[in-house]
Amino acid sequence: MSLVDSLIERMSLTEKLGQLTMTACGQAVTGPTIAGDSTEAIKSGAIGNLLNLVGAANVHDMQRLAVDESRLGIPLLIGYDVIHGHRTLFPIPLGEASLFDPEAWASSARESAKEAAADGLAMTFAPMLDVARDPRWGRGAEGPGEDPFVAACMAEAKVRGFQGGGLTHADCLASVAKHFCAYGGVTAGRDYAPVDISERTLHEVHLLPFAAAVAAGAAAIMPAFTDLNGVPMTANKVLLRDWLRGRLGFDGLIISDYNAIAELIRHGIAADLADAAALALKAGVDIDMMADAYRRGLPLALKRGTVSMAEIDESVRRVLILKERLGLFDDPYRRGKVRESAAALEKRRGLARHIATRSIVMLKNDGDALPLRRSVRRLALLGPLTDASAEMRGVWWGAAAPEGHVTVLQGLRTALPESQILQADGVAIDGADTGGLSAALRLCESADAIILCLGEAAVMSGEAASRAHLGLPGMQRQLAEAVFEQAQRASIPVIVILFSGRPLIVPWLVEKANAVLAAWFPGSEAGHALADVITGRQGPSGRTPVTWPRALGQVPIFFGERPSGRPFDSHDRFTSKYLDVANEPLFPFGFGLTYGRFELSNLRLSRAAIALGDVLTVQVDVINRGAREAQETLFLFTHDKIASVSRPKLELKGFGKIELRPGGSGTVTFSLGAAELRFLGMALEPVFEPGEIEILVGPCADRTQLQVASVQLVA
Ligand code: BGC
């Protein structure tokens, strides 16, 4: 008999429910502060899994309670939100998405897993794969942006990175892909609100990245807090049991979100905790995170006959199998045994800097305001985000302390030791105080250049951080307007660095600034990364993974929409448009400038017609006509012109990069499998329809900037 079977045979109901329970450990500076009765509960086998506990010694102390003092000695599974780093922070996921580089995405996950595993952890509640098309929703910051293809690529890369060479390895974490599914579709961008989307959008957009995570071997999935078309995801049998487990064959763990099982009562589909617990278990949720619904509710549900012991055992088996796969039975202390070397930490910081540098998206650069000349003598560095270490961390700072993250001020002082750098906040990120304004303006007087660091506080995106106004918070606009006025009079260039967890709606700012960098939240190496780009040590190469609206009324705005029967025509009143704002976004998906100037030519396809099973090679020549070496990113889109179901105007199918010296030229090559040109037909089943497919390649999702060719699909 297997270890897992023999354990299940010997387990009491309390011990079984303990394995289905994950409880938070408060983390105090001096160590874990789990309540006394929880300590007892671990010893009695009534709690089998923990979250929010860090530090190898702390983890091992807790583990010892379970292994040495509980009857069956089953080790704990301990998870944590290692989203964009653990102690060394990488850019927030939305910022990292701007790299369009799966190997980089995998490498930061690999390093984060090593760091967290060295802290004793065995599981991360990541990656977050929610496609988000409404910037009001704060959680867009935690994910891949607006496009399902990007999200699927990120899913594969992140799972590969976190899980590394296999779960038994002491430097690997079990990856929990979340939040399944369509959480990004919350009504009006309000967190936790209901989700109402079509079956087509569900399958074409929101399920895709989860299918990729499962294919990559993700150990676990976390259902979203939200409902989907009336059925809360925590109880969504059709998607969890039938689609995920049945259709995709996912046999890993399903772990609820925080307190989500109890919330089925508030959703209005369960009368009490026993009811809620039964619904979740039957839908396929194995672990109850923080609702205590399984421990308190399942005994009653068993009595009522709404669940069976076999159903409980099935979930217990999955938990134990994961613990076994993680090597916890062989050696529960395998993670956190060896301290990481100083060299390993330094190397990680280097990677964090490299990735942060490449996550920065240059939105504007008029008159070559950037890069800054190294000879710049006096620099005025203004705004509430100039010297804000804690803010640089972004939405999920793991176990990172507020200090120690390089600020813009520190980064520039290091990069420009000869220059005089004067710094003032001027105003706070939020709030109405303008007392510091005039002192800040005085610093502009004899400056050669002004750098304005503006934007959101880190906690203005992420969970429970929806915003209805997407301008600059507080009095930052007043600061910026005053600076622009003064700078214009003295002809001083103004460079704006925007920090945010979402696209901000700031057309006025983009209009007035000489240069704008979207920095997102770059993490621990923020200041060095920004200094690298500002001084030209590294050229900017990030591309926005979300469309930037010019007005909130355009939201949701994304490149993958379907055509209208009345597309906009300025000569025809009855066409699809607003009376008061253009249809076009401020910046399209994929937009981002470099210090080069690229021209594309000679888009060519390896064949004129392809059948299912064929692979098309798409090539385009690129030349850098600019004066500096730079990296260009190109996107491959398709458009199925005539199909049985109206297809999106652009569908992303690939992205590629090329680095070119001034005057240098090269070729970017994409491979496109004909199978990827299938789509969901009327019955929502994949179909392959003969006909013409447009192949479009270019620097962003603005059709006017794309080279076009076409290929025939043949049966
Ligand atoms: C969030 C999850 C997170 C969990 C554990 C919840 O509030 O929605 O994304 O993994 O907490 O911290």
XYZ file of C-alpha atoms and ligand atoms in Angstrom:
727
model
C 0.000 0.000 0.000
C 1.298 3.486 -0.801
C 2.256 5.880 1.965
C -0.667 8.111 1.044
C -3.208 5.272 1.121
C -1.960 3.935 4.413
C -2.147 7.386 5.973
C -5.688 7.931 4.743
C -6.669 4.567 6.163
C -5.397 5.572 9.577
C -6.691 9.134 9.666
C -9.521 10.341 11.878
C -12.050 12.796 10.451
C -10.342 15.601 12.404
C -6.996 14.695 10.880
C -8.481 14.533 7.408
C -10.092 17.927 7.737
C -6.802 19.249 9.105
C -5.161 18.321 5.810
C -7.882 20.255 4.008
C -7.264 23.378 6.061
C -4.753 26.178 5.589
C -4.410 28.721 8.369
C -2.549 32.026 8.456
C 0.308 32.512 10.827
C 0.683 36.107 11.909
C 4.281 37.025 11.313
C 5.834 39.183 13.996
C 9.374 40.535 13.760
C 10.484 38.088 16.407
C 8.835 35.055 14.898
C 5.518 33.448 14.193
C 2.636 34.458 16.377
C 0.188 31.726 15.611
C -2.477 31.723 18.328
C -1.967 29.212 21.113
C -4.834 26.990 20.075
C -3.512 26.799 16.524
C -0.241 25.467 17.855
C -2.267 22.858 19.655
C -4.267 22.290 16.494
C -1.100 21.487 14.551
C -0.099 19.002 17.211
C -3.504 17.368 17.174
C -3.465 17.179 13.392
C -6.365 19.597 13.088
C -4.339 22.078 11.012
C -2.257 20.635 8.224
C -1.161 23.663 6.211
C -0.060 27.234 6.861
C 0.327 30.498 5.035
C 2.070 33.768 5.828
C 5.014 32.360 7.684
C 8.581 33.152 6.672
C 12.075 32.564 7.909
C 13.609 29.092 7.790
C 13.866 28.849 11.583
C 10.212 29.813 12.050
C 9.076 27.426 9.369
C 11.115 24.597 10.829
C 9.757 25.281 14.330
C 6.215 24.917 13.056
C 7.145 21.925 10.963
C 8.591 20.252 14.039
C 5.214 20.534 15.797
C 3.542 18.655 12.971
C 6.261 16.113 12.293
C 7.349 15.318 15.843
C 4.299 16.018 17.911
C 1.272 15.073 15.830
C 0.057 11.480 15.850
C 0.724 10.770 12.179
C 3.648 13.147 11.751
C 2.390 14.530 8.448
C 4.458 17.578 7.472
C 2.835 20.956 6.903
C 2.506 22.521 3.488
C 3.523 26.161 3.906
C 2.645 28.726 1.271
C 3.244 32.423 0.755
C 2.521 35.077 -1.836
C 5.815 35.156 -3.693
C 4.446 37.157 -6.592
C 7.265 39.306 -7.914
C 9.999 38.370 -5.532
C 10.433 37.365 -1.931
C 13.072 39.587 -0.351
C 14.659 40.753 -3.592
C 11.848 42.360 -5.534
C 11.461 42.308 -9.285
C 9.068 44.680 -11.094
C 5.370 44.092 -10.486
C 3.978 41.506 -12.914
C 2.382 44.148 -15.142
C 5.789 45.803 -15.360
C 7.483 42.505 -16.058
C 4.933 41.778 -18.757
C 6.345 44.861 -20.527
C 9.486 42.877 -21.299
C 7.694 40.488 -23.651
C 10.421 38.020 -22.815
C 9.412 34.580 -21.496
C 12.977 33.659 -20.556
C 13.212 36.735 -18.354
C 9.788 35.929 -16.840
C 10.993 32.434 -16.028
C 14.306 33.629 -14.623
C 12.777 36.017 -12.088
C 10.388 33.275 -10.949
C 13.318 30.854 -10.640
C 15.259 33.316 -8.495
C 12.211 34.152 -6.379
C 11.579 30.466 -5.794
C 15.172 29.924 -4.689
C 14.967 32.832 -2.284
C 11.623 31.767 -0.836
C 12.615 28.116 -0.582
C 15.735 29.181 1.289
C 13.286 30.770 3.697
C 11.627 27.394 4.238
C 8.619 27.864 1.957
C 7.222 25.182 -0.330
C 4.426 26.898 -2.226
C 3.715 30.242 -3.860
C 0.300 31.653 -4.666
C 1.474 32.680 -8.115
C 1.373 33.294 -11.017
C -1.655 35.521 -11.206
C -3.023 35.062 -14.722
C -6.086 37.275 -14.784
C -6.437 39.071 -18.080
C -7.472 42.622 -17.164
C -8.992 45.162 -19.514
C -10.294 47.654 -17.010
C -7.611 49.813 -15.388
C -9.940 50.762 -12.568
C -9.352 47.281 -11.199
C -6.283 47.430 -8.979
C -5.337 43.808 -9.402
C -4.344 44.301 -13.009
C -0.969 45.232 -11.480
C -0.492 41.633 -10.350
C -1.001 40.075 -13.745
C -0.031 39.905 -17.408
C -2.159 42.734 -18.843
C -4.904 42.662 -21.437
C -3.986 39.903 -23.814
C -4.641 36.154 -23.454
C -1.691 35.105 -25.624
C 0.707 37.089 -23.433
C -0.994 35.669 -20.342
C -0.566 32.127 -21.647
C 3.128 32.711 -22.408
C 3.581 34.147 -18.951
C 1.756 31.198 -17.383
C 4.135 28.735 -18.981
C 7.238 30.756 -18.102
C 6.288 31.444 -14.500
C 5.253 27.878 -13.691
C 8.504 26.655 -15.241
C 10.465 29.184 -13.204
C 8.829 28.543 -9.849
C 8.785 24.772 -10.186
C 12.233 24.577 -11.759
C 13.676 21.129 -12.204
C 10.866 19.438 -10.284
C 8.992 19.808 -7.039
C 11.255 17.558 -4.988
C 14.168 19.942 -5.445
C 14.880 21.960 -2.325
C 14.956 25.201 -4.343
C 11.587 24.730 -6.037
C 8.128 25.851 -5.066
C 4.724 24.447 -5.950
C 3.067 27.038 -8.164
C -0.579 28.026 -7.650
C -2.048 29.564 -10.808
C -4.741 32.060 -9.902
C -7.414 33.385 -9.882
C -9.436 30.877 -11.815
C -11.214 32.422 -13.667
C -12.215 35.757 -15.239
C -11.581 37.725 -12.027
C -10.322 40.521 -14.283
C -13.865 40.949 -15.564
C -15.280 42.385 -12.328
C -18.143 44.766 -12.972
C -16.943 48.341 -13.464
C -13.477 47.368 -12.273
C -14.662 47.170 -8.655
C -12.788 44.490 -6.758
C -14.777 41.414 -5.694
C -17.786 42.535 -7.780
C -19.743 40.044 -9.928
C -18.431 38.971 -13.318
C -20.755 38.705 -16.272
C -19.066 37.740 -19.504
C -19.971 35.686 -22.548
C -19.048 32.038 -22.924
C -16.957 33.054 -25.934
C -14.920 35.609 -24.002
C -14.535 33.130 -21.193
C -13.066 30.499 -23.488
C -11.112 32.734 -25.847
C -9.676 35.046 -23.241
C -9.871 33.953 -19.643
C -9.452 30.187 -19.722
C -6.524 30.213 -22.119
C -3.795 31.141 -19.625
C -5.013 28.497 -17.185
C -4.864 25.846 -19.865
C -1.253 26.947 -20.433
C -0.484 26.751 -16.698
C -1.924 23.244 -16.504
C 0.026 22.174 -19.578
C 3.175 23.531 -17.915
C 2.472 21.331 -14.891
C 1.236 23.860 -12.324
C 0.875 22.059 -9.002
C -2.250 23.919 -7.967
C -5.008 26.289 -8.977
C -6.802 28.910 -6.883
C -10.397 29.816 -7.798
C -11.303 33.499 -7.821
C -13.334 35.158 -5.086
C -15.842 36.303 -7.649
C -18.897 34.793 -9.246
C -19.064 34.095 -12.953
C -22.418 34.587 -14.588
C -24.074 33.834 -11.250
C -21.963 30.938 -10.024
C -19.192 31.814 -7.547
C -15.930 30.306 -8.760
C -15.318 28.625 -5.397
C -18.392 26.491 -6.084
C -18.162 26.407 -9.864
C -18.435 22.704 -10.524
C -18.736 23.179 -14.265
C -15.396 24.938 -14.555
C -13.472 23.310 -11.713
C -14.559 19.726 -11.922
C -15.836 19.376 -15.458
C -13.503 21.682 -17.383
C -10.318 21.830 -15.321
C -10.265 18.312 -13.983
C -12.404 16.596 -16.600
C -11.473 18.230 -19.846
C -7.924 19.393 -19.142
C -7.132 16.403 -16.962
C -5.763 18.590 -14.173
C -5.007 16.311 -11.225
C -3.249 18.837 -8.986
C -4.560 20.662 -5.978
C -7.317 23.242 -5.881
C -6.923 25.669 -3.024
C -9.568 28.242 -2.155
C -8.825 31.933 -1.897
C -8.727 33.548 1.548
C -12.042 32.926 3.332
C -13.726 32.343 -0.034
C -15.657 29.237 1.027
C -17.434 31.060 3.855
C -18.201 33.884 1.433
C -20.460 31.538 -0.536
C -23.027 32.447 2.113
C -22.793 36.153 1.232
C -22.862 35.291 -2.445
C -26.293 33.938 -1.674
C -25.811 30.325 -2.721
C -25.241 28.695 0.666
C -27.384 28.891 3.783
C -24.671 28.082 6.299
C -21.055 26.984 6.611
C -21.903 23.299 6.154
C -23.704 24.152 2.964
C -20.845 26.321 1.737
C -18.284 23.636 2.574
C -20.297 20.993 0.725
C -20.615 23.170 -2.385
C -16.885 23.893 -2.489
C -15.828 20.302 -1.879
C -18.208 18.972 -4.480
C -16.949 21.535 -6.974
C -13.446 20.194 -6.406
C -11.843 22.601 -3.908
C -9.356 20.571 -1.858
C -7.966 23.088 0.619
C -9.957 25.660 2.531
C -7.806 28.735 3.056
C -8.853 30.673 6.142
C -12.621 30.127 6.184
C -12.494 27.216 8.614
C -15.515 25.991 6.703
C -14.212 22.481 6.115
C -13.347 21.883 9.763
C -16.529 23.434 11.047
C -18.891 22.613 8.227
C -17.981 19.244 6.720
C -18.841 17.126 9.805
C -22.380 18.510 9.614
C -22.475 18.126 5.842
C -21.514 14.466 6.299
C -24.407 14.043 8.703
C -26.744 15.739 6.297
C -25.517 13.470 3.559
C -24.561 16.375 1.277
C -20.979 15.097 1.027
C -19.460 11.654 1.364
C -16.312 10.406 3.071
C -15.079 9.311 -0.343
C -15.243 12.915 -1.525
C -13.292 14.074 1.523
C -10.720 11.313 1.000
C -10.263 12.327 -2.617
C -9.197 15.805 -1.538
C -7.050 14.534 1.319
C -5.284 12.295 -1.178
C -4.448 15.259 -3.401
C -2.994 17.222 -0.498
C -0.860 14.296 0.613
C 0.297 13.580 -2.916
C 1.476 17.154 -3.300
C 3.344 16.953 0.010
C 4.925 13.766 -1.245
C 5.851 15.353 -4.590
C 7.433 18.242 -2.703
C 9.644 15.763 -0.880
C 8.222 16.782 2.475
C 7.767 13.232 3.749
C 11.385 12.378 2.934
C 12.756 15.470 4.590
C 10.342 18.085 5.887
C 13.257 20.468 6.543
C 14.787 20.226 3.076
C 13.864 23.817 2.265
C 15.703 26.382 4.330
C 18.519 24.056 5.292
C 21.252 26.007 3.600
C 21.651 29.744 3.773
C 22.123 31.399 0.448
C 25.563 32.818 -0.242
C 26.224 36.543 -0.507
C 27.262 35.923 -4.112
C 23.876 34.348 -4.909
C 22.086 37.356 -3.442
C 24.254 39.761 -5.378
C 23.643 37.909 -8.606
C 19.910 38.066 -7.918
C 20.092 41.820 -7.403
C 21.853 42.024 -10.740
C 19.024 40.160 -12.431
C 16.474 42.374 -10.670
C 18.251 45.439 -12.072
C 18.451 43.982 -15.553
C 14.762 43.071 -15.601
C 13.671 46.348 -14.003
C 15.639 48.321 -16.598
C 13.924 46.473 -19.404
C 10.455 46.867 -17.880
C 10.513 50.643 -18.287
C 8.340 51.883 -21.134
C 9.297 55.166 -22.765
C 6.032 56.815 -23.750
C 7.422 60.051 -25.089
C 10.798 61.557 -25.926
C 10.510 64.851 -27.753
C 13.608 66.585 -28.990
C 15.721 63.777 -27.581
C 15.239 64.954 -24.009
C 16.506 61.499 -23.109
C 19.064 60.167 -22.574
C 20.290 62.875 -20.301
C 23.705 64.235 -21.175
C 26.286 63.010 -18.690
C 27.553 66.549 -18.526
C 24.320 67.725 -16.902
C 25.462 69.932 -14.059
C 22.359 70.615 -12.059
C 19.402 68.327 -11.908
C 16.165 69.061 -10.046
C 14.527 65.854 -8.900
C 10.995 66.616 -7.781
C 7.897 64.777 -6.671
C 6.732 62.434 -3.947
C 8.239 59.331 -5.559
C 11.822 60.557 -5.897
C 13.118 59.069 -2.685
C 10.482 56.525 -1.725
C 12.114 53.166 -1.050
C 9.006 51.413 0.255
C 6.918 52.511 -2.733
C 9.402 51.064 -5.209
C 8.442 47.605 -3.937
C 5.036 47.633 -5.616
C 1.979 45.555 -4.818
C 3.284 42.286 -3.333
C 6.469 42.847 -1.410
C 6.723 39.322 -0.056
C 9.018 39.347 2.939
C 10.926 42.444 1.842
C 11.439 45.184 4.420
C 10.399 48.736 3.448
C 14.029 49.860 3.346
C 16.770 48.880 1.010
C 15.080 49.403 -2.344
C 17.057 51.819 -4.478
C 15.260 55.122 -4.946
C 15.494 57.349 -8.000
C 17.534 59.822 -5.978
C 20.010 57.147 -4.916
C 20.192 55.711 -8.417
C 20.883 59.051 -10.072
C 23.409 60.116 -7.455
C 25.332 56.912 -8.109
C 25.082 57.216 -11.882
C 25.924 60.928 -12.057
C 28.502 61.542 -9.331
C 29.650 64.788 -10.939
C 26.221 66.358 -11.131
C 24.496 68.342 -8.467
C 21.158 66.690 -7.755
C 18.643 68.734 -5.803
C 15.650 66.881 -4.467
C 12.261 67.839 -3.037
C 8.960 66.016 -2.751
C 6.912 69.188 -3.269
C 3.695 67.383 -2.372
C 2.776 64.022 -0.895
C 1.469 61.200 -3.113
C -1.991 61.797 -1.736
C -3.532 64.545 0.398
C -4.191 68.230 -0.009
C -1.074 69.842 1.453
C 0.746 72.166 -0.952
C 3.070 73.643 1.662
C 6.167 72.179 0.005
C 5.395 73.475 -3.464
C 7.329 76.718 -3.510
C 10.488 75.170 -2.067
C 10.338 72.548 -4.802
C 9.845 75.171 -7.498
C 12.863 77.117 -6.299
C 15.036 74.082 -7.089
C 14.045 74.411 -10.740
C 15.508 77.868 -11.067
C 18.977 77.050 -12.290
C 18.482 73.425 -13.212
C 19.656 72.035 -16.554
C 16.897 69.455 -16.447
C 13.985 68.537 -14.224
C 12.917 65.013 -13.415
C 9.430 64.703 -11.972
C 8.613 61.452 -10.164
C 4.848 61.161 -9.980
C 2.147 58.546 -9.721
C 0.419 56.225 -7.351
C 1.425 54.804 -4.014
C 2.167 51.098 -4.216
C -0.989 50.287 -2.244
C -3.212 52.105 -4.748
C -3.153 49.008 -6.907
C -3.412 45.363 -5.944
C -6.217 43.796 -3.966
C -9.092 45.970 -2.783
C -7.533 48.927 -4.591
C -9.920 49.873 -7.363
C -9.955 53.522 -8.380
C -12.643 55.479 -10.189
C -10.370 58.397 -11.058
C -7.237 57.442 -12.883
C -5.417 60.734 -12.792
C -2.608 61.621 -10.415
C -3.738 61.391 -6.788
C -3.588 64.301 -4.345
C -1.977 67.562 -5.403
C 0.506 66.067 -7.839
C -1.114 67.707 -10.834
C -0.699 71.097 -9.148
C 2.980 70.355 -8.664
C 3.391 69.201 -12.246
C 1.546 72.173 -13.770
C 3.597 74.628 -11.723
C 6.825 72.909 -12.749
C 5.844 72.870 -16.433
C 5.048 76.553 -16.325
C 8.337 77.466 -14.751
C 10.342 75.090 -16.946
C 8.768 76.446 -20.103
C 9.693 79.988 -19.207
C 13.314 78.990 -18.687
C 13.374 76.356 -21.497
C 14.338 73.573 -19.130
C 13.394 70.053 -20.279
C 11.043 68.138 -17.984
C 11.257 64.362 -17.810
C 8.398 62.615 -16.055
C 8.735 59.214 -14.430
C 5.317 57.718 -13.771
C 4.959 55.039 -11.122
C 1.734 53.080 -11.225
C 0.103 49.683 -11.105
C -2.103 50.511 -14.083
C -2.197 52.867 -17.033
C -2.976 56.320 -15.687
C -5.171 58.688 -17.631
C -2.933 61.711 -17.972
C -3.073 63.066 -21.544
C -2.343 66.603 -20.301
C 0.856 65.404 -18.653
C 2.045 63.545 -21.723
C 1.322 66.623 -23.799
C 3.399 68.938 -21.640
C 6.344 66.769 -20.637
C 9.375 66.503 -22.904
C 9.792 62.863 -22.007
C 7.694 60.322 -20.110
C 8.765 56.980 -18.707
C 6.190 54.511 -17.401
C 8.140 52.781 -14.658
C 5.284 50.738 -13.121
C 6.826 49.674 -9.788
C 10.309 48.412 -10.616
C 11.186 46.669 -7.324
C 14.396 46.586 -5.309
C 16.652 47.966 -8.044
C 14.241 50.704 -9.144
C 16.605 53.670 -8.872
C 19.498 51.971 -10.649
C 17.198 50.750 -13.414
C 15.763 54.205 -13.981
C 19.196 55.800 -13.859
C 20.395 53.262 -16.448
C 17.658 54.319 -18.851
C 17.842 58.037 -18.088
C 21.586 58.214 -18.631
C 21.470 55.921 -21.657
C 23.628 53.244 -20.074
C 20.789 50.975 -21.220
C 18.199 51.955 -23.780
C 14.518 51.656 -22.863
C 12.934 48.571 -24.428
C 9.713 47.939 -22.478
C 6.367 47.824 -24.312
C 3.063 48.421 -22.617
C 1.083 45.193 -22.111
C -2.090 47.242 -21.659
C -3.751 49.931 -23.738
C -3.562 53.419 -22.205
C -6.924 55.186 -22.503
C -7.170 58.912 -23.103
C -10.408 59.152 -21.135
C -12.039 56.943 -18.541
C -15.174 56.776 -20.674
C -13.266 54.653 -23.226
C -12.823 51.842 -20.703
C -12.805 48.928 -21.395
C -10.452 49.616 -24.274
C -8.227 46.847 -25.700
C -6.822 45.944 -29.089
C -8.569 42.579 -29.389
C -12.083 43.863 -29.964
C -14.237 42.640 -32.825
C -15.116 44.858 -35.778
C -18.284 46.912 -35.809
C -20.789 46.811 -38.663
C -20.419 50.579 -38.618
C -16.755 51.282 -38.110
C -15.842 54.873 -37.387
C -15.936 57.182 -40.379
C -15.523 60.887 -39.788
C -17.855 61.663 -42.723
C -20.675 59.515 -41.442
C -22.537 60.413 -38.291
C -23.984 56.971 -37.672
C -20.730 55.143 -37.030
C -19.120 53.739 -33.919
C -17.641 56.633 -31.946
C -17.933 59.046 -29.057
C -19.159 62.585 -29.526
C -16.598 63.931 -27.127
C -13.430 61.852 -27.410
C -11.560 59.963 -30.113
C -11.837 56.176 -30.339
C -8.075 55.761 -30.311
C -6.260 55.208 -27.055
C -3.532 57.502 -25.794
C -1.061 54.640 -26.293
C -1.895 51.354 -27.981
C -0.967 47.942 -26.635
C 2.693 47.241 -27.361
C 3.674 50.894 -27.566
C 7.102 51.894 -26.296
C 9.870 54.057 -27.729
C 13.571 53.272 -27.828
C 16.707 55.311 -28.396
C 16.845 53.858 -31.902
C 14.614 54.519 -34.917
C 13.475 51.403 -36.648
C 12.072 50.873 -40.097
C 10.451 47.669 -41.275
C 10.356 46.337 -44.792
C 9.887 43.261 -46.894
C 7.347 41.338 -44.820
C 7.356 37.886 -46.383
C 5.757 34.508 -45.796
C 7.292 31.118 -46.470
C 4.199 30.022 -48.399
C 1.064 31.416 -49.933
C -1.243 28.727 -48.610
C -1.194 26.482 -45.553
C -3.228 23.536 -44.296
C -3.741 22.297 -40.756
C -0.456 20.860 -39.553
C 1.691 23.258 -41.587
C 3.917 25.898 -40.084
C 4.234 29.287 -41.715
C 7.459 31.253 -41.412
C 6.946 35.000 -41.262
C 9.934 37.303 -41.732
C 10.464 41.015 -41.765
C 13.590 43.100 -42.261
C 14.448 45.768 -39.722
C 16.923 48.615 -39.955
C 17.943 50.992 -37.182
C 18.073 54.478 -38.688
C 18.618 56.102 -35.313
C 21.880 57.284 -33.789
C 22.009 54.749 -30.953
C 22.050 51.029 -30.477
C 18.632 49.823 -29.403
C 16.389 46.841 -28.994
C 13.192 46.691 -31.021
C 10.206 44.482 -30.175
C 7.906 43.338 -32.951
C 4.472 41.812 -32.670
C 2.845 39.299 -34.982
C -0.904 39.693 -35.284
C -3.427 37.898 -37.439
C -6.871 38.796 -38.657
C -9.309 36.292 -40.065
C -11.182 38.472 -42.524
C -14.217 36.311 -43.264
C -15.195 33.603 -40.811
C -18.367 31.981 -39.559
C -17.937 33.993 -36.377
C -16.748 37.598 -36.427
C -13.090 37.572 -35.398
C -11.142 40.237 -33.474
C -9.592 42.995 -35.560
C -6.178 41.855 -34.346
C -5.156 38.663 -32.578
C -1.677 38.431 -31.092
C 0.185 35.275 -32.139
C 3.787 36.081 -31.414
C 6.422 38.611 -30.430
C 10.116 38.872 -31.155
C 13.088 41.130 -30.533
C 16.128 42.367 -32.343
C 19.035 44.484 -31.161
C 20.663 46.738 -33.744
C 23.498 49.239 -33.854
C 22.998 52.565 -35.650
C 22.661 51.745 -39.334
C 22.499 48.034 -38.573
C 19.898 45.785 -40.091
C 18.588 42.291 -39.532
C 15.614 40.022 -39.881
C 13.015 39.009 -37.323
C 11.501 35.577 -37.862
C 8.252 34.206 -36.461
C 6.800 30.710 -36.780
C 3.072 30.406 -36.946
C 1.429 26.993 -36.830
C -1.729 26.753 -38.921
C -3.354 25.109 -35.888
C -3.078 28.434 -34.102
C -5.418 29.896 -36.687
C -8.272 27.744 -35.515
C -10.909 29.539 -33.503
C -14.024 28.632 -31.578
C -16.905 28.287 -33.983
C -20.584 28.830 -33.301
C -20.728 25.801 -31.018
C -17.608 27.025 -29.178
C -15.616 24.100 -30.511
C -12.355 24.679 -32.445
C -12.854 25.027 -36.198
C -10.385 25.448 -39.040
C -11.981 27.435 -41.827
C -10.429 27.894 -45.258
C -9.999 31.478 -46.383
C -7.731 34.466 -46.202
C -5.822 35.368 -43.064
C -4.074 38.700 -42.786
C -0.615 38.533 -41.239
C 0.380 41.814 -39.624
C 3.755 42.658 -38.115
C 4.858 45.821 -36.401
C 5.864 47.690 -33.273
C 2.469 47.893 -31.543
C -1.247 47.246 -31.992
C -1.827 50.388 -34.060
C -2.906 49.063 -37.458
C -1.452 52.039 -39.290
C 2.025 50.984 -38.136
C 1.746 47.360 -39.228
C 3.117 45.683 -42.352
C 0.490 43.438 -43.911
C 0.631 40.239 -45.945
C -1.856 37.423 -46.323
C -1.976 33.682 -46.430
C -4.702 31.298 -47.604
C -5.896 28.596 -45.269
C -6.774 25.506 -47.233
C -8.676 22.450 -46.075
C -5.737 37.063 -2.478
C -4.872 35.984 -3.086
C -3.755 35.600 -2.121
C -4.357 35.208 -0.806
C -3.337 34.762 0.223
C -6.153 36.760 -1.064
O -6.726 37.851 -0.448
O -6.876 37.236 -3.298
O -4.361 36.415 -4.316
O -2.985 34.580 -2.665
O -5.072 36.304 -0.284
O -2.603 35.828 0.705
